[in-house]
mmCIF file of C-alpha atoms in Angstrom:
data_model
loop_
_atom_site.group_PDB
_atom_site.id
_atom_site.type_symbol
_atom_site.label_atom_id
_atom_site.label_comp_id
_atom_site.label_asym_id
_atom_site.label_seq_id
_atom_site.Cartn_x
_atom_site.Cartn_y
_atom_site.Cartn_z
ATOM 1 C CA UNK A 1 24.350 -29.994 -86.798
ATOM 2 C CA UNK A 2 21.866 -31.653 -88.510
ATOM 3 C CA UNK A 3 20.647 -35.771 -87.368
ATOM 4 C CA UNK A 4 21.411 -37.854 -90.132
ATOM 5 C CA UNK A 5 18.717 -40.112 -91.824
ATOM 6 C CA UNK A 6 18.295 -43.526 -91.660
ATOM 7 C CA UNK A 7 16.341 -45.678 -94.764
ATOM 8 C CA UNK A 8 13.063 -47.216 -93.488
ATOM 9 C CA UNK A 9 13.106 -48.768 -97.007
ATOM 10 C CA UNK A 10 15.870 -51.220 -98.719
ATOM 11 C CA UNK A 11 16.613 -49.558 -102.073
ATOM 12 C CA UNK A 12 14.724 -52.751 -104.400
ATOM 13 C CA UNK A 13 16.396 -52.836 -108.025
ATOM 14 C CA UNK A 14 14.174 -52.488 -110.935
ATOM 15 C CA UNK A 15 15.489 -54.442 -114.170
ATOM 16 C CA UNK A 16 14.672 -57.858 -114.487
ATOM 17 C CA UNK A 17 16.587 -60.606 -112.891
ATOM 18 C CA UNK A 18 18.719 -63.206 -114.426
ATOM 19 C CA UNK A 19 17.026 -66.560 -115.289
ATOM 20 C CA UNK A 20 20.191 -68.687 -114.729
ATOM 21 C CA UNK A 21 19.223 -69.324 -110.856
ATOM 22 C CA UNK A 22 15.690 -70.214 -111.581
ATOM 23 C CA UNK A 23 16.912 -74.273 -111.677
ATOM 24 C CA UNK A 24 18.452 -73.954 -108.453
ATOM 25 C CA UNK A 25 15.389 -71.913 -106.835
ATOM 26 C CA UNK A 26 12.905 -74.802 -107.732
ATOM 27 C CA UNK A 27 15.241 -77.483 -106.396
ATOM 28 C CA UNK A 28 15.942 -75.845 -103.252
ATOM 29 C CA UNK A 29 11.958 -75.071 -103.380
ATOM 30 C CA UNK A 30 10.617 -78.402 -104.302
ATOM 31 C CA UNK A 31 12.887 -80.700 -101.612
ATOM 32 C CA UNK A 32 13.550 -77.705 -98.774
ATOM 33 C CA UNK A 33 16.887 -78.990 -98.318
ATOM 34 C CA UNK A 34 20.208 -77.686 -100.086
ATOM 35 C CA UNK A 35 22.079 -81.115 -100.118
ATOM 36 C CA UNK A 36 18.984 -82.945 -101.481
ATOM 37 C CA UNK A 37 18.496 -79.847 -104.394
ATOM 38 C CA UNK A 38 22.566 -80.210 -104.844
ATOM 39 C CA UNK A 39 22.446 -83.890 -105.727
ATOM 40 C CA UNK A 40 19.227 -83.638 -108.151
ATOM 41 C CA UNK A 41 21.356 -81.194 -109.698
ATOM 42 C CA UNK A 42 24.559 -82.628 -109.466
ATOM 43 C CA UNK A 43 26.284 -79.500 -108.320
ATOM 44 C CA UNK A 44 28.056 -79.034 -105.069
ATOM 45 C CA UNK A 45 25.735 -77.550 -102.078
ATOM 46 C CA UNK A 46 28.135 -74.693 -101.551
ATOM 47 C CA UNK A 47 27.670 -74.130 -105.296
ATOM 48 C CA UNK A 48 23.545 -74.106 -104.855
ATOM 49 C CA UNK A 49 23.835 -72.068 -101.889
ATOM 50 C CA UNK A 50 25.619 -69.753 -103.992
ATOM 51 C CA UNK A 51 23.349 -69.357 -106.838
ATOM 52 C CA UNK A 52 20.503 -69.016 -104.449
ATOM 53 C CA UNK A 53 21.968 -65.845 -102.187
ATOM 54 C CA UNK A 54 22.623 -64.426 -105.874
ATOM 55 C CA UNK A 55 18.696 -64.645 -106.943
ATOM 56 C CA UNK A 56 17.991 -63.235 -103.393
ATOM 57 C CA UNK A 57 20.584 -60.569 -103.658
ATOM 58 C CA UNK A 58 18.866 -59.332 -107.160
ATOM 59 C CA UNK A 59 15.300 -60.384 -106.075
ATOM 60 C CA UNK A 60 16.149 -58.407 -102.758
ATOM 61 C CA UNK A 61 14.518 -59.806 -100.557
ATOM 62 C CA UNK A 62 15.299 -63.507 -98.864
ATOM 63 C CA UNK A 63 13.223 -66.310 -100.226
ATOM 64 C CA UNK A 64 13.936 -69.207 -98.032
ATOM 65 C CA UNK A 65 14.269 -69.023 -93.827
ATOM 66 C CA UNK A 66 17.046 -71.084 -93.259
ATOM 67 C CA UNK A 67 17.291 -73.934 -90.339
ATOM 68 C CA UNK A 68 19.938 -76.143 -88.822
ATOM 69 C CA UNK A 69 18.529 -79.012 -90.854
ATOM 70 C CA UNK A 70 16.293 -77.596 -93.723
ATOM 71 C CA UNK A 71 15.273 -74.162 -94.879
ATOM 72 C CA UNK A 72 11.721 -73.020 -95.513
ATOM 73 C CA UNK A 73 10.008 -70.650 -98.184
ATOM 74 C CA UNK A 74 9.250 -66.947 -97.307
ATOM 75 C CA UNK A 75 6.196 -64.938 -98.421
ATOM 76 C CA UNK A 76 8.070 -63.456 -101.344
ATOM 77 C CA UNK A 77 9.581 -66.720 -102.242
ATOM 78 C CA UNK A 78 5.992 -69.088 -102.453
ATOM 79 C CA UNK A 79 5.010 -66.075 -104.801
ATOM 80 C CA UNK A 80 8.055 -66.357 -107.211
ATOM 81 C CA UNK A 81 7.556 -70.198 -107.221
ATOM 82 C CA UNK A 82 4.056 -70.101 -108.078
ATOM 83 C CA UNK A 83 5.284 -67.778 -110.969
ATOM 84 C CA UNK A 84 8.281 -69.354 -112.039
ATOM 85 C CA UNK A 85 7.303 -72.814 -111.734
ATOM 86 C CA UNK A 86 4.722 -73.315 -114.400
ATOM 87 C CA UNK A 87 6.635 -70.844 -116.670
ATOM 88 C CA UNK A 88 9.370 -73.493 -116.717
ATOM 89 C CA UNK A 89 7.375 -76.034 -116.904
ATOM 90 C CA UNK A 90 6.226 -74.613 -120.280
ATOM 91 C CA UNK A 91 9.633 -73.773 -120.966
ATOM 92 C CA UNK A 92 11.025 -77.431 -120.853
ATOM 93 C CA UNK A 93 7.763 -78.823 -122.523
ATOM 94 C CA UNK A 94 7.899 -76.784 -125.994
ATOM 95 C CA UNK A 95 11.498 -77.958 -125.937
ATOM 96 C CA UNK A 96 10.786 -81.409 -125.701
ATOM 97 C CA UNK A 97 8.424 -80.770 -128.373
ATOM 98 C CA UNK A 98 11.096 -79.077 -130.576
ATOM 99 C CA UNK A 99 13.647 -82.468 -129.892
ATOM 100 C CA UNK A 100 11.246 -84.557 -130.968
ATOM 101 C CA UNK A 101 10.718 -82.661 -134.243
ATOM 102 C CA UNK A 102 14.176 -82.527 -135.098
ATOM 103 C CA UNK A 103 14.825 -84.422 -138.601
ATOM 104 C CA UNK A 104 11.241 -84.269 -139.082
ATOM 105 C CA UNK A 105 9.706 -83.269 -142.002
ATOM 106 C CA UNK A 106 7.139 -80.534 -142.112
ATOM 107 C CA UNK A 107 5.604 -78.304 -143.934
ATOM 108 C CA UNK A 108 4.102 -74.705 -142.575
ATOM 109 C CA UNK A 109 0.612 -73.500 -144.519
ATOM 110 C CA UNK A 110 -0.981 -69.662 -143.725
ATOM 111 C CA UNK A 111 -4.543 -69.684 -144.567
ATOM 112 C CA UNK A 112 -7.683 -68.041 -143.360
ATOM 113 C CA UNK A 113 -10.442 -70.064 -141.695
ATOM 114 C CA UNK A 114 -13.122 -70.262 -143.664
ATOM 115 C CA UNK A 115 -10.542 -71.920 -146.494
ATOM 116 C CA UNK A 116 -9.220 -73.988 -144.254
ATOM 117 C CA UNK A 117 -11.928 -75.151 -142.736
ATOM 118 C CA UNK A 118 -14.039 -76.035 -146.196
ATOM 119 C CA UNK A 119 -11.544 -76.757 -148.521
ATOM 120 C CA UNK A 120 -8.315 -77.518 -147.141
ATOM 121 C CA UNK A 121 -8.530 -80.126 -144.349
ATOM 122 C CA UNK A 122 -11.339 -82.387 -145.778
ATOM 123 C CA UNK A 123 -8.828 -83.142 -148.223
ATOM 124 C CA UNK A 124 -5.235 -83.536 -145.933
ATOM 125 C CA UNK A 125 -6.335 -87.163 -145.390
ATOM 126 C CA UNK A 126 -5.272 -87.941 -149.157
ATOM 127 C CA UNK A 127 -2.045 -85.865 -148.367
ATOM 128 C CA UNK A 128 -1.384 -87.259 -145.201
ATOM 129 C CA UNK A 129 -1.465 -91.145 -146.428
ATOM 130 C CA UNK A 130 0.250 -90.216 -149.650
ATOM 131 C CA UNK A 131 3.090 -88.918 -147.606
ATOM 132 C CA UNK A 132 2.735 -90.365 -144.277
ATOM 133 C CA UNK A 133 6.284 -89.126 -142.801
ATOM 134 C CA UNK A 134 5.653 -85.427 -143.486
ATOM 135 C CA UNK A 135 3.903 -83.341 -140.570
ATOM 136 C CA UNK A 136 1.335 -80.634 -141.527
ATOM 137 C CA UNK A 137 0.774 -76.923 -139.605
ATOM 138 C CA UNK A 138 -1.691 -75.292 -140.672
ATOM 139 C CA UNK A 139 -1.909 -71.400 -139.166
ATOM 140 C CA UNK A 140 -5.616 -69.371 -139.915
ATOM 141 C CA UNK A 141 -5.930 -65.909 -139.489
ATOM 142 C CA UNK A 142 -6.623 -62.705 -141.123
ATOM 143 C CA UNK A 143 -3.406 -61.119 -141.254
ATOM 144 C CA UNK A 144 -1.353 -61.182 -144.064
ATOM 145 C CA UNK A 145 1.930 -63.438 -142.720
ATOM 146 C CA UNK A 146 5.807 -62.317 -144.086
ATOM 147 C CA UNK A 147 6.881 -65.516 -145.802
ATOM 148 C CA UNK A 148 10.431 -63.619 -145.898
ATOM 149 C CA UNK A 149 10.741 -63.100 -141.890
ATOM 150 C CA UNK A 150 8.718 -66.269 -140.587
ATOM 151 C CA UNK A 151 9.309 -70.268 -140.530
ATOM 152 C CA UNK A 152 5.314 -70.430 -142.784
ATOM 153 C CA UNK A 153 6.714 -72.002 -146.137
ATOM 154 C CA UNK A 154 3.189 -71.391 -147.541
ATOM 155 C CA UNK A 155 0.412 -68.956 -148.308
ATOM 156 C CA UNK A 156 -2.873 -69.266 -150.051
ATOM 157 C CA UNK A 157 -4.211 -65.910 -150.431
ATOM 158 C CA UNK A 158 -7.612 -64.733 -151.991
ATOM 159 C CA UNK A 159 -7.175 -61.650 -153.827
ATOM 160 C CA UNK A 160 -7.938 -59.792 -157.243
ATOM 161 C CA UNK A 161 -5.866 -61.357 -160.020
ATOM 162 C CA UNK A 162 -3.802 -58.309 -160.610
ATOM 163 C CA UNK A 163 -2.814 -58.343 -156.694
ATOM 164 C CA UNK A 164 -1.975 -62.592 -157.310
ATOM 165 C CA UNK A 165 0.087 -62.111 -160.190
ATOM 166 C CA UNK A 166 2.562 -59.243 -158.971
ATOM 167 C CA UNK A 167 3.937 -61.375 -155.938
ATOM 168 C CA UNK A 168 4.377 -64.084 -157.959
ATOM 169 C CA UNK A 169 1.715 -66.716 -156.736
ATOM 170 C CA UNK A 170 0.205 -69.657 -158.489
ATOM 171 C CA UNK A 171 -3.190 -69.637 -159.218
ATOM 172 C CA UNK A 172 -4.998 -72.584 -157.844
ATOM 173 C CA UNK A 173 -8.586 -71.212 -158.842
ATOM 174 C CA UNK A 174 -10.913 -68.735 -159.914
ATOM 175 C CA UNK A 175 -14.460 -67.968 -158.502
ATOM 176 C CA UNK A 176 -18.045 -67.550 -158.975
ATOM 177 C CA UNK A 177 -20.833 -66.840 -156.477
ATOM 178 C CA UNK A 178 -23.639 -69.351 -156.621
ATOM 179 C CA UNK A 179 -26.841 -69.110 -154.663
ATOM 180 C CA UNK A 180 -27.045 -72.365 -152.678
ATOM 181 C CA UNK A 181 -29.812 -73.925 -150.400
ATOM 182 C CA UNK A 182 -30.368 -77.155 -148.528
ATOM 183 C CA UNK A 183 -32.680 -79.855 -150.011
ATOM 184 C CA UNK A 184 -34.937 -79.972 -147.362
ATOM 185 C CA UNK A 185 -35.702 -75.995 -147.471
ATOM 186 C CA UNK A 186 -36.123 -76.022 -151.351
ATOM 187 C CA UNK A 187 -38.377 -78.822 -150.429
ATOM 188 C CA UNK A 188 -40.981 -77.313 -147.825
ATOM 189 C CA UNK A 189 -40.409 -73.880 -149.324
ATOM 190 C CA UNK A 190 -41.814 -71.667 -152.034
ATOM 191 C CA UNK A 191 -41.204 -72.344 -155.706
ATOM 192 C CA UNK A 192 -37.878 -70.508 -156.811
ATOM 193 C CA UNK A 193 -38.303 -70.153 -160.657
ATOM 194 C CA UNK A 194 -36.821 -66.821 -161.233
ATOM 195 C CA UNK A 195 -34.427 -64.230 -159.199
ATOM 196 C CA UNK A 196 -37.099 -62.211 -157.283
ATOM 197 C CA UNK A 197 -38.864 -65.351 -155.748
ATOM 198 C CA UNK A 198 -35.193 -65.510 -152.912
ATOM 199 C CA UNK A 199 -36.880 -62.591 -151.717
ATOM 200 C CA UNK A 200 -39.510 -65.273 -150.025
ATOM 201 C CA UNK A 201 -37.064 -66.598 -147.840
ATOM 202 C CA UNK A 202 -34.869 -65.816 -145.197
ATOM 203 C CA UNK A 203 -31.206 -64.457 -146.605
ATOM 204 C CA UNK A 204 -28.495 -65.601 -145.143
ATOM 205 C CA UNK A 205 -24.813 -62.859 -145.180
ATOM 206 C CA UNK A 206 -22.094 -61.911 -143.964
ATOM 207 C CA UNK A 207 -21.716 -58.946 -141.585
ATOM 208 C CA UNK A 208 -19.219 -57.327 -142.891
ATOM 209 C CA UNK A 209 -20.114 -57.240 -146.112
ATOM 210 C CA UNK A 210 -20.680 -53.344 -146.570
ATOM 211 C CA UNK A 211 -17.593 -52.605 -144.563
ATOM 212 C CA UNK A 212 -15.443 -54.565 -146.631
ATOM 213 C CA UNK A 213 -14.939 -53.665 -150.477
ATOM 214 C CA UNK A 214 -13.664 -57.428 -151.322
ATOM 215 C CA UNK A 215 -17.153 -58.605 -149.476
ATOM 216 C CA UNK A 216 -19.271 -56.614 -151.380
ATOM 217 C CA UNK A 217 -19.231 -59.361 -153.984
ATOM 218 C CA UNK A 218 -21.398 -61.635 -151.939
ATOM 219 C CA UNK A 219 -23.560 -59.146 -150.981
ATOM 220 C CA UNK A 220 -27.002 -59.852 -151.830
ATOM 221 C CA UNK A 221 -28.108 -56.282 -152.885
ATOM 222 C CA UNK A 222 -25.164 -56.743 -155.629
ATOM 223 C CA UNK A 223 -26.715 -60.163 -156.987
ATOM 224 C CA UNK A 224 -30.664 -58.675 -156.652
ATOM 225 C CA UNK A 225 -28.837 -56.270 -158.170
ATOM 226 C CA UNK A 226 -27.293 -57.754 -161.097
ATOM 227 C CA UNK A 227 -30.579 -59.080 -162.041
ATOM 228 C CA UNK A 228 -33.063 -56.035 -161.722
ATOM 229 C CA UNK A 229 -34.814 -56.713 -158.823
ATOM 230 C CA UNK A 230 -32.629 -54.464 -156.064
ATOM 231 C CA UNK A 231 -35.503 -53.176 -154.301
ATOM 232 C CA UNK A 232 -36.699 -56.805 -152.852
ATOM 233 C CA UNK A 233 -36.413 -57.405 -149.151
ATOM 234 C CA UNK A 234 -36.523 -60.460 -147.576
ATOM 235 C CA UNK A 235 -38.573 -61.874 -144.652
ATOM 236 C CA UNK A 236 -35.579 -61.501 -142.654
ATOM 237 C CA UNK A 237 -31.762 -61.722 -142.923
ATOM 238 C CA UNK A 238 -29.288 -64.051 -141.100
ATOM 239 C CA UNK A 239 -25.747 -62.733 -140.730
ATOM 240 C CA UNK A 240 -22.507 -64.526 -139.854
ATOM 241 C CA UNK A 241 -19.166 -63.324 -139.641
ATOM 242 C CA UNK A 242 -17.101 -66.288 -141.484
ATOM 243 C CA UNK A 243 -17.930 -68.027 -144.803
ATOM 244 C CA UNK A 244 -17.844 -71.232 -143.279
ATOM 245 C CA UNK A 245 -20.677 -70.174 -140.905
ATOM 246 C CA UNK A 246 -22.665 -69.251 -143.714
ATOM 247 C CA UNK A 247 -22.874 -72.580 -145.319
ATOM 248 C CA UNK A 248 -23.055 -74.075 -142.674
ATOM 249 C CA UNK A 249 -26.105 -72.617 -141.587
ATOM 250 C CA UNK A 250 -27.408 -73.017 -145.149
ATOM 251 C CA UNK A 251 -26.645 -76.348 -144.589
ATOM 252 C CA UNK A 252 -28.867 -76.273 -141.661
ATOM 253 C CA UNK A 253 -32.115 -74.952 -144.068
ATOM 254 C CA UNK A 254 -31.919 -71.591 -142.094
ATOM 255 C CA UNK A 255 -32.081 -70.217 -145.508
ATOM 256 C CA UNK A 256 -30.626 -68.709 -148.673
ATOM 257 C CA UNK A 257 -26.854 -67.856 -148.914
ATOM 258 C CA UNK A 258 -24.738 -66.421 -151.507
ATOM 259 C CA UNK A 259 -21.428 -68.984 -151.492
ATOM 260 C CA UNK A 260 -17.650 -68.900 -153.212
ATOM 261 C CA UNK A 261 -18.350 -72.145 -155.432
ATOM 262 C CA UNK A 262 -14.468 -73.356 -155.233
ATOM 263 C CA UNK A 263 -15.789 -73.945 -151.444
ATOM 264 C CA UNK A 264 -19.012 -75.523 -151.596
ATOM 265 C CA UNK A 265 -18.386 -77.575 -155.013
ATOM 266 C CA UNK A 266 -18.306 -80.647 -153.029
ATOM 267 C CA UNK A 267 -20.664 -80.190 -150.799
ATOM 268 C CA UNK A 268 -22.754 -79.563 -154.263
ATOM 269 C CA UNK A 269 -21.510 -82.657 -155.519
ATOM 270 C CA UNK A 270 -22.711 -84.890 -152.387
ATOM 271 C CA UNK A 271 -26.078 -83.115 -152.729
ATOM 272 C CA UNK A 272 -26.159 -81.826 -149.314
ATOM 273 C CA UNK A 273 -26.488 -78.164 -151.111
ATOM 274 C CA UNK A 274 -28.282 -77.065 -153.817
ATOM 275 C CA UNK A 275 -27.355 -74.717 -156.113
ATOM 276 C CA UNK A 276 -30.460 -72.252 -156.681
ATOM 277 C CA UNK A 277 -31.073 -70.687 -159.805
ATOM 278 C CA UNK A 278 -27.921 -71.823 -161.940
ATOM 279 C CA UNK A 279 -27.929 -69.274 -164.815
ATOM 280 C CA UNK A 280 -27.589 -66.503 -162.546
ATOM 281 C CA UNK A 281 -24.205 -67.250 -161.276
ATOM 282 C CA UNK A 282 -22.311 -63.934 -160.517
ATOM 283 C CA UNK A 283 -18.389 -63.908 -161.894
ATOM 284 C CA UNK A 284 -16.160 -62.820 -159.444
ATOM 285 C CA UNK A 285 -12.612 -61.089 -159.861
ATOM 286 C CA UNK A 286 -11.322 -62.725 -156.881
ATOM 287 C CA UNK A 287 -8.901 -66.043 -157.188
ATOM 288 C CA UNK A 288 -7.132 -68.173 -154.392
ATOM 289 C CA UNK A 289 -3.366 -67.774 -154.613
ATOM 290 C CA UNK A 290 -0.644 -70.004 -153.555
ATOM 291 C CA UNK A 291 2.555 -68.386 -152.494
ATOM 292 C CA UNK A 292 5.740 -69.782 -151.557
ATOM 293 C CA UNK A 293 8.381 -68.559 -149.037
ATOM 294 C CA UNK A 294 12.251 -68.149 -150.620
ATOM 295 C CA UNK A 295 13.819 -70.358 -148.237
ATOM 296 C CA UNK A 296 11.281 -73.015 -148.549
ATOM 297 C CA UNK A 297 10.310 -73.507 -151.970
ATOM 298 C CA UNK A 298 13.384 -76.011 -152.966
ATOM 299 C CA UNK A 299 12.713 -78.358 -149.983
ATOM 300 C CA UNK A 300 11.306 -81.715 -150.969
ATOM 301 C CA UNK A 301 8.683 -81.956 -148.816
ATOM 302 C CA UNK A 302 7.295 -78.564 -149.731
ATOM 303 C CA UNK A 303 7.238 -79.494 -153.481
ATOM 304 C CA UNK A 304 5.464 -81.963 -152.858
ATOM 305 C CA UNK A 305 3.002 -80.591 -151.053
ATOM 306 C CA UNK A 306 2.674 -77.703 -153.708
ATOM 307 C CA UNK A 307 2.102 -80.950 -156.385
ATOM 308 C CA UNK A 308 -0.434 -82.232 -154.285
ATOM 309 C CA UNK A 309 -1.955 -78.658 -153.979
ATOM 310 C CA UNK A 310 -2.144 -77.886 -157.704
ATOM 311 C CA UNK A 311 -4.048 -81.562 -158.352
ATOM 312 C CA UNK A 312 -6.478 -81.069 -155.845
ATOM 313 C CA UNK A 313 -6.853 -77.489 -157.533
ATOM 314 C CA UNK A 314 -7.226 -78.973 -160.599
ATOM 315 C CA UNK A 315 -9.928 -81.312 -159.598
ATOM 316 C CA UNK A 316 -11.749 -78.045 -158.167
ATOM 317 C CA UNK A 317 -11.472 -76.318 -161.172
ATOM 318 C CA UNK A 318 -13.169 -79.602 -163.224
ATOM 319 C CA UNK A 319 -15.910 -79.496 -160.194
ATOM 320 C CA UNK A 320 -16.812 -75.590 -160.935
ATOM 321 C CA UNK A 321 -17.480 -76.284 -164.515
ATOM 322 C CA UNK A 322 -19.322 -79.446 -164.339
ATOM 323 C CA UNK A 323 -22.834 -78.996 -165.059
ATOM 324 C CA UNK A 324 -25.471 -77.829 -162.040
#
């Protein structure tokens, strides 16, 4: 007859346990005494006792050692606090966050960085004490964002004008591609009288331009290009993965850089750039879009946002055909 078999091993479950216990767990944790956890949460201590043998039993293993007069944590049950205690800790601070913005409102704008960063938020201020009681989020990213499936209310997009029109965006603004420079490098640098004398200093691009068909437009083998000197090579090239780190290292006199002029007109305006060579401005058939999302677009506070966003557009557009 053949010995029966014993199981060296407890049988441990394998789909996730319950949260509801969780509360209980850290009470029992925190104070290492059931009446004291019972009272913080005014349950019974029968009732704690209860939920915690019912985390245990779906845990499987025991999580406290339990004494005449207090209990203590096991092995297993200092690693679930350590895991579960900052995870509700997170837990109850986003809601908090979430009370407080109740009857609040806000409005939710999608962007990419470089936008953001050089056109949008230098001008929130105005916005912001214009309409003092609305809150702003502003999300950056590449990715395209579903204003049909997500809480954004807004998108400004940068596309061709074809691609603008059939989702039915606003325009805010067309674009041209200056060359821009600081001061002080125009200053201590060669002359620049005609297209082939950029080839003197250091050029200043993005690194994705040739993998990127909408980049090749501020390539500068497309504006050398454009005006019949393509086989020039500069000293050496700088490249940067963002527009805004472009200018901003033209605005460091590290060189020459090929910029959207909707996003350095003001910075053209102050005189901390330059624009080199004004006659040989490249069109571009890229515009900035605003979209709206369907279940945003009657709220107040989103209209007026979109109000505010179409005058400041319309100030841009007067600042790209001012003269250079």
């Amino acid at each position: 007859m053949p010995h029966a078999t014993t199981r060296s091993t407890p049988l441990l479950r394998t789909r996730p346990i319950g949260a509801g216990h969780l509360r209980a767990f850290i009470a029992v944790a925190k104070h290492l005494n059931f009446r004291a956890a019972a009272d913080e949460m005014a349950l019974t201590q029968s009732a704690v006792s209860r939920q915690i043998q019912s985390l245990e039993d779906e845990v499987g293993v025991p999580l406290f050692l339990r004494h005449s007069r207090a209990v203590e944590l096991t092995g297993a049950g200092a690693q679930l606090l350590h895991s579960v205690l900052p995870a509700l800790e997170a837990v109850d601070a986003t809601v908090r966050q979430i009370r407080q913005t109740v009857g609040r409102k806000s409005v939710a704008i999608t962007t990419w960085a470089s936008f953001a960063a050089m056109w949008l938020i230098p001008r929130l201020q105005d916005f912001q004490q214009a309409w003092p009681d609305i809150d702003i989020r502003i999300d950056t990213g590449d990715a395209v964002v579903d204003l049909d499936t997500t809480d954004v209310d807004l998108a400004i997009r940068y596309s061709r004008d074809q691609e603008g029109q059939s989702n039915g965006a606003q325009q805010l603004f067309g674009e041209e591609l200056v060359v821009v420079a600081s001061p002080a490098l125009l200053q201590n640098g060669p002359p620049l009288r005609e297209p082939a004398d950029a080839a003197h200093y250091t050029l200043i691009e993005t690194g994705d331009v040739h993998r990127m068909p909408q980049l090749e437009w501020l390539s500068w083998q497309r504006w050398f290009g454009a005006n019949g000197c393509d086989q020039l090579q500069p000293p050496r090239w700088l490249y940067f993965n963002y527009a805004h780190q472009i200018v901003q290292a033209a605005l460091a006199g590290q060189g020459l850089a090929i910029a959207r002029l909707p996003l350095v007109a003001d910075a053209l305006a102050a005189g901390q750039l330059v624009e080199v060579l004004p006659r040989h401005r490249l069109a571009s058939p890229l515009a900035y879009w605003l979209l709206r999302g369907p279940r945003s677009s009657q709220r107040p506070e989103v209209q007026a946002f979109c109000d505010w966003l179409s005058a400041q557009a319309a100030q841009t557009r007067d600042a790209m055909q001012a003269p250079a």
